Short mmCIF file of C-alpha atoms in Angstrom, two decimals:
data_model
loop_
_atom_site.label_atom_id
_atom_site.label_comp_id
_atom_site.label_asym_id
_atom_site.label_seq_id
_atom_site.Cartn_x
_atom_site.Cartn_y
_atom_site.Cartn_z
CA MET A 668 29.70 19.67 -18.69
CA LEU A 669 27.48 19.99 -15.59
CA ALA A 670 28.85 20.79 -12.09
CA LEU A 671 26.63 19.83 -9.14
CA ARG A 672 27.53 21.61 -5.88
CA ALA A 673 26.05 20.16 -2.77
CA GLY A 674 26.58 20.11 1.03
CA ARG A 675 27.51 16.57 1.13
CA ALA A 676 27.24 13.18 -0.68
CA PHE A 677 26.53 9.56 -0.19
CA ASP A 678 28.31 7.80 -3.09
CA GLY A 679 26.32 4.58 -2.93
CA GLU A 680 28.67 3.01 -0.42
CA HIS A 681 30.02 5.71 1.81
CA SER A 682 29.18 9.22 3.16
CA LEU A 683 31.43 12.00 1.74
CA ALA A 684 31.96 15.11 3.92
CA GLY A 685 31.00 18.34 2.29
CA PRO A 686 30.96 20.43 0.50
CA VAL A 687 31.25 18.33 -2.70
CA THR A 688 31.09 18.97 -6.46
CA VAL A 689 29.98 16.21 -8.92
CA LEU A 690 31.25 16.82 -12.46
CA ILE A 691 29.18 15.26 -15.21
CA GLU A 692 30.12 14.98 -18.93
CA ASN A 693 28.34 13.24 -21.77
CA GLY A 694 25.93 11.44 -19.40
CA THR A 695 28.50 9.97 -17.03
CA ILE A 696 30.20 11.01 -14.00
CA LYS A 697 33.63 12.50 -14.62
CA ALA A 698 34.70 13.30 -11.05
CA VAL A 699 33.48 13.73 -7.51
CA GLU A 700 35.57 16.36 -5.72
CA GLN A 701 35.91 17.96 -2.29
CA GLY A 702 34.96 21.62 -2.11
CA HIS A 703 33.59 23.76 -4.91
CA PRO A 704 36.36 24.21 -7.42
CA ASP A 705 35.95 26.38 -10.50
CA VAL A 706 35.12 24.36 -13.65
CA PRO A 707 35.62 26.54 -16.71
CA GLY A 708 32.87 26.09 -19.25
CA ALA A 709 30.59 24.05 -16.99
CA GLU A 710 27.08 24.82 -16.11
CA VAL A 711 27.02 25.08 -12.34
CA VAL A 712 24.04 23.94 -10.33
CA ASP A 713 24.13 25.00 -6.66
CA LEU A 714 22.15 22.54 -4.54
CA GLY A 715 22.97 24.41 -1.39
CA THR A 716 23.00 22.23 1.81
CA ALA A 717 21.36 19.25 0.10
CA THR A 718 22.88 15.70 -0.06
CA VAL A 719 23.56 14.22 -3.46
CA LEU A 720 23.36 10.50 -3.96
CA PRO A 721 22.77 7.99 -6.78
CA GLY A 722 19.38 7.79 -8.27
CA LEU A 723 17.35 5.28 -6.34
CA ILE A 724 16.50 1.85 -7.63
CA ASP A 725 13.29 0.06 -6.80
CA THR A 726 13.94 -3.61 -7.47
CA HIS A 727 10.25 -4.77 -7.23
CA VAL A 728 7.41 -2.85 -8.98
CA HIS A 729 4.35 -3.66 -11.08
CA LEU A 730 4.06 -0.70 -13.49
CA CYS A 731 0.80 -2.04 -15.00
CA ALA A 732 -0.83 -1.82 -11.57
CA ASP A 733 -2.52 1.55 -10.81
CA SER A 734 -1.77 1.93 -7.08
CA GLU A 735 -5.43 1.17 -6.07
CA ASN A 736 -6.96 -1.73 -4.20
CA GLY A 737 -7.65 -4.68 -6.50
CA ALA A 738 -5.10 -3.45 -9.05
CA LEU A 739 -3.89 -6.89 -10.15
CA ASP A 740 -7.43 -8.30 -10.46
CA ARG A 741 -8.50 -5.52 -12.86
CA LEU A 742 -5.51 -6.00 -15.21
CA PRO A 743 -7.36 -8.16 -17.78
CA ASP A 744 -9.96 -5.39 -18.20
CA PHE A 745 -7.37 -2.72 -19.05
CA SER A 746 -7.27 -1.71 -22.75
CA PRO A 747 -3.79 -1.30 -24.35
CA GLU A 748 -4.30 2.48 -24.23
CA HIS A 749 -5.28 2.44 -20.61
CA LEU A 750 -2.42 0.11 -19.76
CA ASP A 751 0.05 2.60 -21.41
CA ALA A 752 -1.44 5.42 -19.45
CA VAL A 753 -1.06 3.51 -16.16
CA ILE A 754 2.61 2.71 -16.90
CA GLU A 755 3.29 6.35 -17.66
CA ASP A 756 1.68 7.47 -14.47
CA SER A 757 3.52 4.84 -12.48
CA LEU A 758 6.93 5.91 -13.82
CA ASP A 759 6.14 9.51 -13.11
CA ARG A 760 5.35 8.76 -9.44
CA HIS A 761 8.66 6.92 -9.20
CA LEU A 762 10.56 9.79 -10.80
CA ARG A 763 9.16 12.35 -8.35
CA ALA A 764 10.30 10.04 -5.53
CA GLY A 765 13.87 9.99 -6.87
CA VAL A 766 13.69 6.51 -8.44
CA THR A 767 15.75 6.50 -11.77
CA THR A 768 15.75 2.73 -12.20
CA VAL A 769 12.90 0.25 -11.78
CA ARG A 770 12.70 -3.50 -12.05
CA ASP A 771 9.29 -4.67 -13.03
CA LEU A 772 8.59 -8.13 -11.68
CA GLY A 773 5.28 -8.82 -13.29
CA ASP A 774 3.44 -7.12 -16.19
CA ARG A 775 0.35 -7.98 -18.18
CA GLN A 776 1.03 -9.80 -21.46
CA TRP A 777 4.64 -8.21 -21.92
CA ALA A 778 3.29 -4.64 -21.80
CA VAL A 779 6.36 -3.38 -19.85
CA VAL A 780 8.82 -5.56 -21.63
CA GLU A 781 7.85 -4.21 -25.06
CA GLN A 782 8.29 -0.61 -24.19
CA ARG A 783 11.23 -0.51 -21.90
CA SER A 784 13.21 1.84 -24.10
CA LYS A 785 10.40 4.46 -24.33
CA HIS A 786 10.90 5.96 -20.91
CA ARG A 787 13.29 8.46 -19.21
CA GLN A 788 14.10 5.95 -16.52
CA ARG A 789 15.89 2.73 -16.95
CA VAL A 790 13.21 0.02 -16.97
CA LEU A 791 14.18 -3.63 -16.31
CA ALA A 792 11.52 -6.21 -16.72
CA SER A 793 10.61 -9.86 -16.20
CA GLY A 794 7.39 -10.03 -18.21
CA PRO A 795 4.55 -12.08 -16.82
CA PRO A 796 5.80 -14.09 -13.76
CA ILE A 797 5.77 -17.85 -14.27
CA THR A 798 3.09 -19.20 -12.11
CA CYS A 799 1.15 -22.53 -11.91
CA PRO A 800 -2.31 -22.83 -13.47
CA ARG A 801 -4.55 -20.36 -11.71
CA GLY A 802 -1.78 -19.57 -9.35
CA HIS A 803 -0.66 -16.28 -8.05
CA CYS A 804 -0.87 -13.48 -10.65
CA TRP A 805 -2.20 -15.98 -13.30
CA GLN A 806 -4.11 -13.08 -14.89
CA MET A 807 -0.77 -11.68 -16.10
CA GLY A 808 -0.48 -14.54 -18.60
CA GLY A 809 2.41 -16.61 -17.27
CA GLU A 810 0.80 -19.96 -16.35
CA ALA A 811 2.90 -23.13 -16.89
CA ALA A 812 2.70 -26.68 -15.57
CA GLY A 813 5.31 -29.46 -15.86
CA GLU A 814 9.01 -29.33 -16.74
CA ASP A 815 8.46 -29.08 -20.50
CA GLU A 816 6.23 -26.06 -20.17
CA LEU A 817 8.49 -24.39 -17.65
CA ARG A 818 11.47 -24.80 -20.03
CA ARG A 819 9.42 -23.36 -22.88
CA ALA A 820 8.27 -20.43 -20.67
CA VAL A 821 11.90 -19.54 -19.87
CA ARG A 822 12.94 -19.80 -23.52
CA GLU A 823 10.12 -17.50 -24.47
CA ARG A 824 11.37 -14.90 -22.01
CA ALA A 825 14.89 -15.25 -23.23
CA GLU A 826 13.67 -14.72 -26.80
CA ARG A 827 11.80 -11.52 -25.69
CA LYS A 828 15.09 -10.38 -23.98
CA VAL A 829 13.72 -10.04 -20.48
CA ASP A 830 16.22 -8.86 -17.88
CA VAL A 831 15.17 -11.38 -15.21
CA VAL A 832 12.97 -14.40 -14.84
CA LYS A 833 10.34 -14.19 -11.97
CA ILE A 834 8.65 -17.35 -10.72
CA MET A 835 5.96 -17.69 -8.13
CA ALA A 836 7.25 -20.27 -5.67
CA SER A 837 4.29 -19.72 -3.29
CA GLY A 838 0.78 -18.29 -3.49
CA GLY A 839 0.11 -14.65 -2.83
CA PHE A 840 -2.20 -12.41 -0.83
CA ALA A 841 -3.35 -10.48 -3.87
CA THR A 842 -4.71 -13.52 -5.77
CA PRO A 843 -7.95 -14.99 -4.21
CA GLY A 844 -7.83 -18.77 -4.27
CA THR A 845 -4.15 -19.20 -3.81
CA ALA A 846 -2.68 -20.43 -0.59
CA VAL A 847 0.15 -18.06 0.58
CA GLY A 848 1.62 -20.70 2.94
CA ASP A 849 1.72 -23.40 0.18
CA CYS A 850 4.21 -24.17 -2.54
CA GLN A 851 3.29 -23.73 -6.23
CA PHE A 852 6.24 -25.73 -7.64
CA THR A 853 8.40 -28.63 -6.54
CA GLU A 854 12.10 -28.18 -5.93
CA GLN A 855 12.89 -30.00 -9.16
CA GLU A 856 10.55 -27.76 -11.13
CA LEU A 857 12.15 -24.63 -9.70
CA ARG A 858 15.56 -26.10 -10.50
CA VAL A 859 14.53 -26.72 -14.07
CA VAL A 860 13.69 -22.97 -14.37
CA VAL A 861 16.88 -21.85 -12.79
CA GLU A 862 18.98 -24.12 -15.09
CA GLU A 863 17.11 -23.04 -18.27
CA ALA A 864 17.46 -19.35 -17.27
CA HIS A 865 21.03 -19.59 -16.34
CA ALA A 866 21.80 -21.34 -19.65
CA HIS A 867 20.40 -18.16 -21.29
CA GLY A 868 22.28 -15.87 -19.08
CA LEU A 869 19.33 -14.78 -17.05
CA PRO A 870 18.96 -14.46 -13.29
CA VAL A 871 15.98 -16.04 -11.45
CA THR A 872 14.18 -14.29 -8.55
CA ALA A 873 11.38 -16.23 -6.72
CA HIS A 874 8.28 -14.86 -4.99
CA ALA A 875 8.27 -16.91 -1.77
CA HIS A 876 5.97 -16.11 1.25
CA SER A 877 6.08 -19.64 2.79
CA LEU A 878 9.22 -20.92 4.51
CA THR A 879 9.03 -24.17 2.52
CA ALA A 880 8.86 -22.34 -0.75
CA ALA A 881 11.86 -20.25 0.20
CA GLN A 882 13.79 -23.32 1.16
CA ARG A 883 13.02 -25.01 -2.09
CA ALA A 884 14.03 -21.83 -4.07
CA VAL A 885 17.32 -21.67 -2.24
CA ALA A 886 18.04 -25.44 -2.87
CA ALA A 887 17.15 -24.90 -6.58
CA GLY A 888 19.89 -22.14 -6.88
CA VAL A 889 17.81 -18.98 -7.37
CA ASP A 890 19.58 -15.64 -7.54
CA GLY A 891 16.90 -13.70 -5.52
CA ILE A 892 13.94 -14.02 -3.29
CA GLU A 893 11.04 -11.67 -3.04
CA HIS A 894 9.15 -11.01 0.15
CA LEU A 895 10.63 -13.96 2.18
CA SER A 896 8.04 -13.86 4.84
CA CYS A 897 8.98 -17.33 6.07
CA LEU A 898 5.44 -18.26 6.88
CA THR A 899 4.78 -21.67 8.60
CA ASP A 900 1.69 -23.22 10.17
CA ARG A 901 2.88 -21.59 13.36
CA GLY A 902 3.31 -18.05 12.03
CA MET A 903 6.64 -16.48 10.71
CA HIS A 904 9.85 -18.28 11.53
CA VAL A 905 13.42 -17.90 10.12
CA PRO A 906 15.55 -20.96 10.89
CA ASP A 907 19.30 -20.37 11.28
CA ASP A 908 20.12 -22.81 8.50
CA LEU A 909 18.15 -20.76 6.03
CA LEU A 910 19.96 -17.51 7.18
CA ASP A 911 23.26 -19.44 6.59
CA ALA A 912 22.25 -20.75 3.25
CA LEU A 913 21.05 -17.31 2.00
CA ALA A 914 24.29 -15.66 3.09
CA GLU A 915 26.54 -18.44 1.64
CA ALA A 916 24.80 -18.45 -1.71
CA ASP A 917 24.82 -14.63 -1.84
CA ILE A 918 21.08 -14.64 -2.68
CA ALA A 919 19.64 -11.15 -2.88
CA VAL A 920 16.56 -10.67 -0.77
CA CYS A 921 13.90 -7.93 -1.34
CA HIS A 922 11.66 -7.82 1.60
CA THR A 923 9.15 -5.49 -0.24
CA LEU A 924 8.79 -3.22 2.67
CA GLY A 925 7.24 0.24 2.56
CA VAL A 926 3.49 0.96 3.25
CA THR A 927 1.79 4.25 3.12
CA GLN A 928 -1.41 3.33 4.90
CA GLU A 929 -3.00 0.40 6.71
CA PRO A 930 -3.86 -2.56 4.49
CA PRO A 931 -7.51 -3.03 3.53
CA PRO A 932 -9.67 -5.21 5.88
CA PHE A 933 -9.61 -8.35 3.72
CA MET A 934 -5.79 -8.19 3.61
CA LYS A 935 -5.44 -7.68 7.40
CA GLU A 936 -7.85 -10.52 7.85
CA ALA A 937 -5.76 -12.85 5.75
CA TRP A 938 -2.51 -11.75 7.57
CA ASP A 939 -4.15 -12.41 11.01
CA LYS A 940 -5.41 -15.81 9.85
CA ILE A 941 -1.97 -16.99 8.73
CA GLY A 942 0.02 -15.38 11.45
CA MET A 943 1.56 -12.65 9.36
CA SER A 944 2.79 -9.43 10.97
CA TYR A 945 4.22 -6.41 9.15
CA ALA A 946 6.21 -5.51 12.35
CA THR A 947 7.80 -8.93 12.36
CA LYS A 948 8.63 -8.62 8.54
CA VAL A 949 10.48 -5.29 9.39
CA SER A 950 12.35 -6.85 12.20
CA MET A 951 13.27 -9.88 10.08
CA ALA A 952 14.93 -7.62 7.52
CA GLY A 953 17.32 -6.38 10.18
CA LEU A 954 17.95 -9.93 11.47
CA MET A 955 18.80 -11.14 7.95
CA TYR A 956 21.07 -8.10 7.26
CA ASP A 957 23.02 -8.74 10.43
CA HIS A 958 23.47 -12.30 9.33
CA GLY A 959 25.10 -11.17 6.12
CA VAL A 960 22.14 -11.69 3.77
CA LYS A 961 22.33 -9.47 0.68
CA THR A 962 19.53 -6.88 0.99
CA VAL A 963 18.00 -4.81 -1.82
CA ALA A 964 15.15 -2.25 -1.53
CA GLY A 965 11.82 -2.75 -3.29
CA THR A 966 8.31 -1.81 -2.64
CA ASP A 967 5.91 -4.08 -4.71
CA GLY A 968 4.76 -0.73 -5.92
CA GLY A 969 1.28 -0.33 -7.53
CA ILE A 970 -0.47 -3.39 -6.10
CA ALA A 971 -2.74 -1.48 -3.63
CA ALA A 972 -3.51 1.90 -2.14
CA GLY A 973 -1.06 1.19 0.68
CA LYS A 974 1.64 0.05 -1.86
CA PRO A 975 1.63 2.93 -4.42
CA HIS A 976 4.28 3.58 -6.92
CA GLY A 977 6.90 5.98 -5.72
CA ALA A 978 7.00 4.59 -2.15
CA ILE A 979 10.73 3.78 -2.09
CA ALA A 980 11.54 6.08 0.78
CA TYR A 981 9.02 4.25 3.01
CA SER A 982 10.83 1.02 2.04
CA VAL A 983 14.27 2.25 2.97
CA VAL A 984 12.96 3.90 6.16
CA ASP A 985 11.43 0.59 7.20
CA LEU A 986 14.81 -1.16 6.74
CA VAL A 987 16.31 1.29 9.21
CA LYS A 988 13.36 0.71 11.60
CA GLY A 989 14.23 -3.08 11.42
CA GLY A 990 17.80 -2.45 12.47
CA VAL A 991 19.64 -2.04 9.20
CA PRO A 992 22.08 0.81 9.51
CA ASN A 993 21.55 3.93 7.43
CA ARG A 994 24.50 3.27 5.15
CA GLY A 995 23.29 -0.31 4.52
CA ALA A 996 19.68 0.91 3.82
CA LEU A 997 20.90 3.56 1.46
CA ALA A 998 23.14 1.04 -0.38
CA SER A 999 20.18 -1.35 -0.68
CA ALA A 1000 18.44 1.20 -2.95
CA THR A 1001 21.66 2.32 -4.71
CA SER A 1002 24.90 0.30 -5.20
CA GLN A 1003 23.64 -2.99 -3.92
CA ALA A 1004 20.53 -2.78 -6.00
CA ALA A 1005 22.55 -1.89 -9.05
CA LYS A 1006 24.82 -4.94 -8.52
CA VAL A 1007 21.72 -7.21 -8.41
CA CYS A 1008 20.11 -5.59 -11.44
CA GLY A 1009 23.42 -5.51 -13.40
CA VAL A 1010 23.33 -1.90 -14.30
CA THR A 1011 26.16 0.70 -14.22
CA LYS A 1012 24.24 2.91 -11.87
CA GLY A 1013 23.88 3.39 -8.14
CA VAL A 1014 27.40 4.77 -7.47
CA LEU A 1015 28.90 8.24 -7.68
CA LYS A 1016 32.24 7.35 -9.21
CA PRO A 1017 33.97 8.31 -12.49
CA GLY A 1018 32.71 6.42 -15.51
CA TRP A 1019 29.31 5.48 -13.99
CA ASP A 1020 25.99 6.66 -15.37
CA ALA A 1021 25.07 10.09 -14.16
CA ASP A 1022 21.73 9.28 -12.60
CA ILE A 1023 21.70 11.44 -9.43
CA ILE A 1024 19.27 12.91 -6.98
CA ALA A 1025 19.40 15.53 -4.31
CA VAL A 1026 17.58 15.45 -0.99
CA ARG A 1027 17.17 18.03 1.70
CA GLY A 1028 18.95 17.11 4.93
CA ASN A 1029 21.38 14.25 5.60
CA PRO A 1030 19.90 10.74 5.14
CA MET A 1031 23.04 9.19 6.86
CA ARG A 1032 21.83 10.88 10.02
CA ASP A 1033 18.04 11.02 9.41
CA ILE A 1034 16.87 8.44 6.84
CA THR A 1035 13.53 10.24 6.48
CA ALA A 1036 15.41 12.86 4.35
CA LEU A 1037 14.70 10.53 1.49
CA HIS A 1038 11.11 11.78 1.49
CA ASP A 1039 12.27 15.24 0.44
CA VAL A 1040 13.71 14.89 -3.08
CA THR A 1041 14.58 18.20 -4.64
CA THR A 1042 16.35 17.36 -7.94
CA VAL A 1043 16.48 14.25 -10.27
CA ILE A 1044 19.02 13.97 -12.96
CA ILE A 1045 18.97 11.06 -15.55
CA GLY A 1046 21.90 10.60 -17.90
CA GLY A 1047 23.36 13.90 -16.91
CA GLN A 1048 20.14 15.87 -17.66
CA ILE A 1049 18.03 17.53 -15.03
CA VAL A 1050 14.54 16.08 -15.47
CA THR A 1051 12.82 17.52 -12.42
CA THR A 1052 13.84 20.09 -9.73
CA THR A 1053 12.35 22.34 -7.22
CA LEU A 1054 15.31 24.64 -7.32
CA PRO A 1055 14.82 28.23 -8.29
CA ALA A 1056 16.36 29.37 -11.57
CA ASP A 1057 19.01 31.47 -10.00
CA ARG A 1058 20.77 28.42 -8.55
CA ARG A 1059 22.13 27.83 -11.95
CA VAL A 1060 25.28 29.94 -12.60
#
């Protein structure tokens, strides 16, 4: 048994006044108790004034991408050995940031799907995203055209036991030649994908930058939407009926916030041309949250230098900047993300998986505390810590 003593806790849904002790046994949480009770036979880890919370979940990453500009374009040139090394490095970056579960929404030729069980973290994966011929992220190997091919694409993913089906409803900034403001599939084609996926017990999440693509995805019955930039020919616009539809259908939205540096000039030029603004994206996240839209945290990690793996804290901080309360932003990367991903993680309660992190400070008061992760525990085992040895009793 392991006993974690800390100054306070966020259990995935609520703040718990300290001090607190989290008891772990056989990889699961046994109890969360006020104070620091004696626990005979347990290994005691004193985290001091730190805050403990569930391990973070990044719901949108690309583990095959190497966190450098042009990462997706270079994927076809990676050897299997190089691809494995990139995936390992990507997961290590996430681990040091306190991310104990990732959802990969686009790999190269099933590289992540085939090695999900090899890693310390829980890895969920979609495989190559379904896209139209030469559509966004075509180089990952998921091109399909017409209803028959789309059904076959979903069946192949079900046979490979993916965790979620990803479809590119619009073009994307990272793929030259695709139109971000256009749709890549009709509403009926999206509905075919949703129906086939649901028949196999799989959720569907849709990449959608354009407003029309998002509206088609909602009408088709998707379970989630990535980015949701709501681009129109007049810039970014979120109509009230879309907000109502998202909230009513309980569709999970990942705004893919979190940047560590300014975008490269070609990206900034593309944004300016189409009327895209990062500040507007941030504020839209708060608007949607206030309207009751389910929000989950994700970074699009790995696709560029400003979107590296391990940037989850930046994503959560941006949600708060947009107007999401600290508790809601923390839940978006813990309990809410766990529900969307279908995993027994993200909550500090008896019987749940003991994936836990500690951060200096109190993220309920200062969300930037997420940048200072001191300890990461996966399945009840400490996998990384900056604590001195004498903190173990």
